[in-house]
mmCIF file of C-alpha atoms and ligand atoms in Angstrom:
data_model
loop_
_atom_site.group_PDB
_atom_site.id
_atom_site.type_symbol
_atom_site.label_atom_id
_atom_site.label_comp_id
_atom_site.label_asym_id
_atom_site.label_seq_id
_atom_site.Cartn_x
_atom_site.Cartn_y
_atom_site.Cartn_z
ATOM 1 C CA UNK A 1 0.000 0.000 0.000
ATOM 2 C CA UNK A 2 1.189 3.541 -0.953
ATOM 3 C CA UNK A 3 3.069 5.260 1.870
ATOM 4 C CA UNK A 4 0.931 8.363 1.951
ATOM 5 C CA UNK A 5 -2.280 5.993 2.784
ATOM 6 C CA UNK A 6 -0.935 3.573 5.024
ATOM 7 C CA UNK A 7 -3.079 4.325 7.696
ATOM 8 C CA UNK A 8 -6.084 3.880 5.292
ATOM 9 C CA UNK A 9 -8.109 1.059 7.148
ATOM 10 C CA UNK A 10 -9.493 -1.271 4.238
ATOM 11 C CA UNK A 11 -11.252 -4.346 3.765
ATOM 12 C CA UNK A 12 -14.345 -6.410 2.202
ATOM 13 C CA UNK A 13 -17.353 -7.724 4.406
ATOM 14 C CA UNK A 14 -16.181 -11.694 4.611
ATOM 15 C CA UNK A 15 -19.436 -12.300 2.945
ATOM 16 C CA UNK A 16 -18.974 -10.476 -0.452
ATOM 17 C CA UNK A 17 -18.480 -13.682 -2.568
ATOM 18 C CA UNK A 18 -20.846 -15.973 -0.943
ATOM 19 C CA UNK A 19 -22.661 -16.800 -4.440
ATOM 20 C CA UNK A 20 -19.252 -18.464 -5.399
ATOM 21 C CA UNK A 21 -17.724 -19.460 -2.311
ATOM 22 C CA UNK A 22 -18.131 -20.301 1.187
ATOM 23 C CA UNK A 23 -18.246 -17.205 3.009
ATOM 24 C CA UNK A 24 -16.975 -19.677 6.329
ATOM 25 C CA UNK A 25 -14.110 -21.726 4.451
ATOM 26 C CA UNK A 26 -10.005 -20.269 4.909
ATOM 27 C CA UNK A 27 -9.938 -20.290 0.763
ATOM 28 C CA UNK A 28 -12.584 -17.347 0.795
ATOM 29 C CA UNK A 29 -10.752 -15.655 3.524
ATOM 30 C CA UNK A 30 -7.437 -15.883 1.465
ATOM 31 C CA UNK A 31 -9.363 -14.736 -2.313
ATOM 32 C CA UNK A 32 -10.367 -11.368 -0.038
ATOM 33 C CA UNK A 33 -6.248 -11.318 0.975
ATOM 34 C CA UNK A 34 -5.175 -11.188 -2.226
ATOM 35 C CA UNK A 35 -6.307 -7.696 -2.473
ATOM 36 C CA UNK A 36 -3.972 -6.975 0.035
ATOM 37 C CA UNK A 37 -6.893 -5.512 2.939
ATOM 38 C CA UNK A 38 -5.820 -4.828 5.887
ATOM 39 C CA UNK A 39 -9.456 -5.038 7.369
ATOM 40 C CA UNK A 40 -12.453 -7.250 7.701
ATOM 41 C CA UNK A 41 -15.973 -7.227 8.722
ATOM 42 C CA UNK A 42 -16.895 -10.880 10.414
ATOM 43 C CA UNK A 43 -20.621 -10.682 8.448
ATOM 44 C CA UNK A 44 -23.235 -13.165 10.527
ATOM 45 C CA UNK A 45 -26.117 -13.772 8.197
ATOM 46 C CA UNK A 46 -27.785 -15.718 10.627
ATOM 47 C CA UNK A 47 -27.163 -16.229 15.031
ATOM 48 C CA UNK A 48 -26.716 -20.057 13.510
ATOM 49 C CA UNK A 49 -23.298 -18.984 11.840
ATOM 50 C CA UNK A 50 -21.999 -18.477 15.421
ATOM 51 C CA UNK A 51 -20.584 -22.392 15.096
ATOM 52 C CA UNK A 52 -18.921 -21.576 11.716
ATOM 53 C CA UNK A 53 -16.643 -18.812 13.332
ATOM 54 C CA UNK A 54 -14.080 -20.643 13.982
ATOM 55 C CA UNK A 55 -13.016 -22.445 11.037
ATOM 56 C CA UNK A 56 -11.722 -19.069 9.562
ATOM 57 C CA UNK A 57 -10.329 -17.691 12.942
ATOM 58 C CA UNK A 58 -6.853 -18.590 12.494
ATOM 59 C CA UNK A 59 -6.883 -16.997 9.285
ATOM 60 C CA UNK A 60 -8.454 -13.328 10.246
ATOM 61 C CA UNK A 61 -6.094 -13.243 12.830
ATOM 62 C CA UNK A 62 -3.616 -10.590 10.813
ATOM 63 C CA UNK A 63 -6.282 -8.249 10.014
ATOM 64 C CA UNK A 64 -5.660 -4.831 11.799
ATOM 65 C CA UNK A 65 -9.414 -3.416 12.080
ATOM 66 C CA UNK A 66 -12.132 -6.210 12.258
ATOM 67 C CA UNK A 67 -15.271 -5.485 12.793
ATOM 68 C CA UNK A 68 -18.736 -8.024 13.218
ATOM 69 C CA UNK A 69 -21.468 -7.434 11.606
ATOM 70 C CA UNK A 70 -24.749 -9.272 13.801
ATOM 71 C CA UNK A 71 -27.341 -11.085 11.876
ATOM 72 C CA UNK A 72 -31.319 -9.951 10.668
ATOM 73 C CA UNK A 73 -32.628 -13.110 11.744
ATOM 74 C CA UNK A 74 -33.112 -12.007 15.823
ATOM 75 C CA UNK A 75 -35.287 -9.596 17.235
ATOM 76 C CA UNK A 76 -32.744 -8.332 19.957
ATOM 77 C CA UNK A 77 -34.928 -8.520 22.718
ATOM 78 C CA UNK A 78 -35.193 -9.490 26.024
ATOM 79 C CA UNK A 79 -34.968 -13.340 26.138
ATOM 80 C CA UNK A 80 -32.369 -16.215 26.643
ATOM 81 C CA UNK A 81 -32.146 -17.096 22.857
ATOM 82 C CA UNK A 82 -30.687 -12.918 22.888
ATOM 83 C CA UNK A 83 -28.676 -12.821 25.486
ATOM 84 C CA UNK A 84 -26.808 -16.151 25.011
ATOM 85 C CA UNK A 85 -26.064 -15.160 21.443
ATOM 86 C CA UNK A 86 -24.668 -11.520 22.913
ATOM 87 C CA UNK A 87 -22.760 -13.358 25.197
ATOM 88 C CA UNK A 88 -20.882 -15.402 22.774
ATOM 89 C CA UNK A 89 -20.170 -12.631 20.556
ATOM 90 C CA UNK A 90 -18.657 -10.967 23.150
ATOM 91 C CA UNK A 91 -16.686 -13.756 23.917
ATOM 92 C CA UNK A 92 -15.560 -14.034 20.691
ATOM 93 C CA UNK A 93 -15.425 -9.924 20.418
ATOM 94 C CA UNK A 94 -12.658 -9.963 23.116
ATOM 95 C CA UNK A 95 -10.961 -13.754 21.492
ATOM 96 C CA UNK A 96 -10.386 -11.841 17.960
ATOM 97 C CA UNK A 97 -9.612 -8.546 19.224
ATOM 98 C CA UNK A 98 -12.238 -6.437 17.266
ATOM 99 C CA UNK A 99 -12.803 -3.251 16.911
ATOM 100 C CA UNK A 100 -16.719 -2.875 16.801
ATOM 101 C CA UNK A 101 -20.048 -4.881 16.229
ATOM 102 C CA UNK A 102 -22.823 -3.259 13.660
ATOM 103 C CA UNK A 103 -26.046 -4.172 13.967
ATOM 104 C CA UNK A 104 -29.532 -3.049 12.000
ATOM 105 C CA UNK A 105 -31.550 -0.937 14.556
ATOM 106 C CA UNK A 106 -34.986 -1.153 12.886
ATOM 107 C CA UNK A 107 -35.114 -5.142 13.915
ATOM 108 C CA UNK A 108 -33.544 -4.138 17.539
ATOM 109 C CA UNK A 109 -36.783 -4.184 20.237
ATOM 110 C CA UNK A 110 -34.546 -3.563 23.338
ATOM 111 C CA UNK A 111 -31.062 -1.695 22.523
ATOM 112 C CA UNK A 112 -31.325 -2.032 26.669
ATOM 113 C CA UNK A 113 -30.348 -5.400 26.300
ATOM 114 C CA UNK A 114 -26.651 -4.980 24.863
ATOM 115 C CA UNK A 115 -25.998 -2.521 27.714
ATOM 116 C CA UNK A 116 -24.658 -6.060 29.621
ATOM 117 C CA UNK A 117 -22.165 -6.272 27.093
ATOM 118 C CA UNK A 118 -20.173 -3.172 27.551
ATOM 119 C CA UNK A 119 -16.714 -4.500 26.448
ATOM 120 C CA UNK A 120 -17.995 -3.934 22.726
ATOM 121 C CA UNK A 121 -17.421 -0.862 21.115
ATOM 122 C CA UNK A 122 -21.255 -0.714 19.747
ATOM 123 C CA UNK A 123 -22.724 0.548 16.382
ATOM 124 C CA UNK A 124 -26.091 0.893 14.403
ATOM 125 C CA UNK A 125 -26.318 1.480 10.638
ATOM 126 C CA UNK A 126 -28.068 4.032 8.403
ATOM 127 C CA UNK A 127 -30.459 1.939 6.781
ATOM 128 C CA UNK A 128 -31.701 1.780 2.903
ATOM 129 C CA UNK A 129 -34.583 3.448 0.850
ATOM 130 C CA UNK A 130 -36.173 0.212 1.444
ATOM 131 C CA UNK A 131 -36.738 0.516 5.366
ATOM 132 C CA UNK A 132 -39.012 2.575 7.059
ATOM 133 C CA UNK A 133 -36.942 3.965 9.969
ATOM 134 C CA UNK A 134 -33.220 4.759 10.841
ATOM 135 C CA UNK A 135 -33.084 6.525 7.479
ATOM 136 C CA UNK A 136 -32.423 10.023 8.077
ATOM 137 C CA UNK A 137 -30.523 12.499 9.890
ATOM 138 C CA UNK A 138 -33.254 13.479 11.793
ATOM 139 C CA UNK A 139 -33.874 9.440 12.751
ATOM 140 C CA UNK A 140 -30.192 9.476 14.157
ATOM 141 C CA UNK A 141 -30.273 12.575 16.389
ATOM 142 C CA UNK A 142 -33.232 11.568 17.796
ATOM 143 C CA UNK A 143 -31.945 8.534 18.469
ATOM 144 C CA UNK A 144 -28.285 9.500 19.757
ATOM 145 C CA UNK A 145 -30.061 11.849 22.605
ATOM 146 C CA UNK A 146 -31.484 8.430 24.327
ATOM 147 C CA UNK A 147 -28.858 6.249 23.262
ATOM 148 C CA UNK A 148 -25.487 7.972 23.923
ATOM 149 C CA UNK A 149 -23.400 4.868 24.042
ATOM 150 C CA UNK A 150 -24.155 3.606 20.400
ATOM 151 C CA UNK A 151 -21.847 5.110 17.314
ATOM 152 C CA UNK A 152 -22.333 4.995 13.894
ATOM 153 C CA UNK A 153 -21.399 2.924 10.749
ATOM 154 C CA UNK A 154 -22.207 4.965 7.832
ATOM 155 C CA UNK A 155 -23.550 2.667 5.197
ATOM 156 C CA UNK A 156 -22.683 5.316 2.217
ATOM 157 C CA UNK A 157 -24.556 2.970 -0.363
ATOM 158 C CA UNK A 158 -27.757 3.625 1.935
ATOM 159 C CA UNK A 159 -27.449 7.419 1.587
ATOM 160 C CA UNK A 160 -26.937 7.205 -2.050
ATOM 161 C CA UNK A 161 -30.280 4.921 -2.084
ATOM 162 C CA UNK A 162 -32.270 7.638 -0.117
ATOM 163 C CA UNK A 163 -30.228 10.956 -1.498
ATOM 164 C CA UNK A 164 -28.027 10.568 -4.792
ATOM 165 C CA UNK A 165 -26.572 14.112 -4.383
ATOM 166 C CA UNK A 166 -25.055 12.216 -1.300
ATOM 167 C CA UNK A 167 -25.796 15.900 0.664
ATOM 168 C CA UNK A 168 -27.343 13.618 3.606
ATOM 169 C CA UNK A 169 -24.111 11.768 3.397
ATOM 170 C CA UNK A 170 -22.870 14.699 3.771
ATOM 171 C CA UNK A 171 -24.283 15.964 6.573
ATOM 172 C CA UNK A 172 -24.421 12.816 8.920
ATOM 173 C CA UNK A 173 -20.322 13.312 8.416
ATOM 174 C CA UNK A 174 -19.988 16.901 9.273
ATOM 175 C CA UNK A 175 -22.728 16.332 12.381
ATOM 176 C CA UNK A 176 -21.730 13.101 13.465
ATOM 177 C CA UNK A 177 -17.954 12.866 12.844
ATOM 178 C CA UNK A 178 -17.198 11.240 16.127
ATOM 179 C CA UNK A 179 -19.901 9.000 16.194
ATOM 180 C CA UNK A 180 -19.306 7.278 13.068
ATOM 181 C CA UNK A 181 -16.739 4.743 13.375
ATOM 182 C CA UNK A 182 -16.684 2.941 10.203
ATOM 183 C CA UNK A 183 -18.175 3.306 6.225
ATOM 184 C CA UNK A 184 -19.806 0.881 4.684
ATOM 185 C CA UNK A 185 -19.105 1.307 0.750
ATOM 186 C CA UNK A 186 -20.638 -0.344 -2.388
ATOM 187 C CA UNK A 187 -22.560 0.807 -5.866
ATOM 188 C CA UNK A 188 -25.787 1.006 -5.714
ATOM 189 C CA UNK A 189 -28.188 0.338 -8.635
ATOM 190 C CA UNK A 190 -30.676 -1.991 -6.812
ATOM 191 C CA UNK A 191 -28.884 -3.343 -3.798
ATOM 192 C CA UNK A 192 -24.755 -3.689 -3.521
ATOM 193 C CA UNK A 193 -23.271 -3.969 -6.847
ATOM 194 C CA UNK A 194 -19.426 -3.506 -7.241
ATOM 195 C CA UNK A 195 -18.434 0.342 -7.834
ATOM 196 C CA UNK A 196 -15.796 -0.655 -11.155
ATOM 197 C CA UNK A 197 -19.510 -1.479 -12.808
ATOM 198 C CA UNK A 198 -21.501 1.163 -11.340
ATOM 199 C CA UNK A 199 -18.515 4.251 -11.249
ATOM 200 C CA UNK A 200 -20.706 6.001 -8.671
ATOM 201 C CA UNK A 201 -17.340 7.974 -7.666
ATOM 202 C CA UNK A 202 -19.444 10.404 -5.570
ATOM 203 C CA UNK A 203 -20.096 7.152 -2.972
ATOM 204 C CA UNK A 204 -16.507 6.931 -2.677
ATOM 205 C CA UNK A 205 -15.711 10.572 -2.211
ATOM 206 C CA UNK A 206 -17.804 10.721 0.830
ATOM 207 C CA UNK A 207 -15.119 8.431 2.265
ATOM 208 C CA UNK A 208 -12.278 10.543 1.694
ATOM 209 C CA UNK A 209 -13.928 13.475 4.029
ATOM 210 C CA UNK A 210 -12.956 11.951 7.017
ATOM 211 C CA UNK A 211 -10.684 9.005 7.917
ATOM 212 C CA UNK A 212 -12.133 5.777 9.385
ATOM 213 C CA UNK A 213 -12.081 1.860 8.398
ATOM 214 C CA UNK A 214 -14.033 1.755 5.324
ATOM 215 C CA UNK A 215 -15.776 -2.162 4.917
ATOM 216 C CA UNK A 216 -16.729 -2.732 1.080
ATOM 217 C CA UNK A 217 -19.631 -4.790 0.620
ATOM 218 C CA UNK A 218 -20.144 -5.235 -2.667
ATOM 219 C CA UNK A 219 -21.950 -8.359 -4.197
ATOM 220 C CA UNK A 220 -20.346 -10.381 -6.765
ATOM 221 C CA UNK A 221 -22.013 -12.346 -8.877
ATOM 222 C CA UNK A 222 -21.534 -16.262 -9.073
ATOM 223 C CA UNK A 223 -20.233 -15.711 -12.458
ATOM 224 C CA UNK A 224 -17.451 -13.386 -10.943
ATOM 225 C CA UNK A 225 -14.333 -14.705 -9.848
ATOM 226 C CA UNK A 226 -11.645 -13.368 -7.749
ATOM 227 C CA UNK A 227 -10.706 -11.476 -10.075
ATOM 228 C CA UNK A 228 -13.558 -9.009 -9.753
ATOM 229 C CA UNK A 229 -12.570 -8.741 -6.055
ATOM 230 C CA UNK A 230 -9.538 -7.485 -6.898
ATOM 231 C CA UNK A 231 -10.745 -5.189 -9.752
ATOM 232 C CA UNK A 232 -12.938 -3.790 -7.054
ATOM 233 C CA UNK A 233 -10.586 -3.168 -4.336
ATOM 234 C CA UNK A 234 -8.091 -1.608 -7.127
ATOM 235 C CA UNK A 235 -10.874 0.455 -8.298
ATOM 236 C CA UNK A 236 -12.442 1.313 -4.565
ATOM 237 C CA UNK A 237 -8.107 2.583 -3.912
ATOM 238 C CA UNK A 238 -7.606 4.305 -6.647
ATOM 239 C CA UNK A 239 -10.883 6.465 -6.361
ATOM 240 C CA UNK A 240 -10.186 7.161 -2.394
ATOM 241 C CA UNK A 241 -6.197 9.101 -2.945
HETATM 242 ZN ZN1 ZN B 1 -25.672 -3.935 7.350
#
């Protein structure tokens, strides 16, 4: 990596290449380190994956940022199936040495309940045109006046899906630029499609206004190979000096 960005915090969502590969196997963890990251985001798609996790821990263990990203399938509320899962991750929070856990706070009941787990460095996401809630500026004060302990991961493909002149970007960084601790970064024409196809550069200059681990979670296709991981990272790079 160039001199003048090695601090740059970089890396791909571990589940970016699930429609070819294994998103819980050592040879999909080593595809993503060919484009020499020096970050990762564990991605649970569902609590079940918590028994996969450590087939590929030996092999995130040279990552410098690594963040987990909780699954959609609980309701994070106030019952044992919740609280055994939290205390597992944070078990295995403190194991990998992260740096943060993101979850979706429109499917959170109780944010209460993680307030047992306070050796996690805690985030909620901006959520998509899709959602009804958690959108919006507005959504995110609100919600940082009760909630004081909880950052930010600022899913950049989620502004662009709510405001393509990426001013709301904008403005969550220049209100919030303590609170976010992390960018989430892909194209967007429908969901998370690789910026080399889309060239939505204005996604990726909202990453270069201020400097935190940026997580790329781009879909590739089953008919992609590595290769397109790589072209994506290059691309992603190139676009952020
Ligand atoms: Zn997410």
């Amino acid at each position: 990596m160039d001199k003048n960005i090695r601090e740059l915090l970089i890396g791909f969502s571990h589940g970016v290449c699930h429609k070819f590969i294994d998103p819980f196997s050592v040879e999909n963890i080593n595809n993503l380190k060919n484009s020499k990251i020096n970050a990762i985001e564990i991605h649970l798609h569902s609590y079940k994956d918590l028994s996969k996790l450590k087939i590929i821990n030996e092999s995130i263990k040279d990552f410098k940022y690594k963040s987990i990203h909780l699954p959609c399938d609980l309701k994070y509320e106030d019952d044992d199936l919740n609280h055994n899962f939290l205390k597992k991750i944070q078990d295995y929070y403190i194991s990998i040495n992260a740096n943060l856990i993101v979850v979706h706070p429109d499917i959170v009941l109780d944010f209460s309940i993680f307030d047992k787990y306070n050796l996690m460095i805690k985030a909620v996401e901006n959520m998509d045109n899709k959602k009804s809630s958690f959108k919006y500026l507005e959504d995110f004060k609100m919600f940082f006046e009760t909630y004081k302990n909880w950052n930010l991961v600022l899913d950049l493909n989620h502004s662009y899906s709510n405001d393509p002149s990426m001013d709301s970007a904008k403005a969550f960084i220049s209100i919030f630029p303590d609170k976010i601790k992390q960018f989430h970064i892909s194209g967007f024409e429908y969901l998370h499609e690789p910026l080399f196809k889309t060239k939505q550069l204005e996604i990726i200059n909202c990453a270069k206004i201020i400097d935190k681990p940026i997580i790329i979670e781009s879909e590739f296709e089953a008919s992609d190979s590595t290769d397109a991981v790589l072209k994506e990272f290059n691309f992603i790079l190139n676009n952020l000096r």
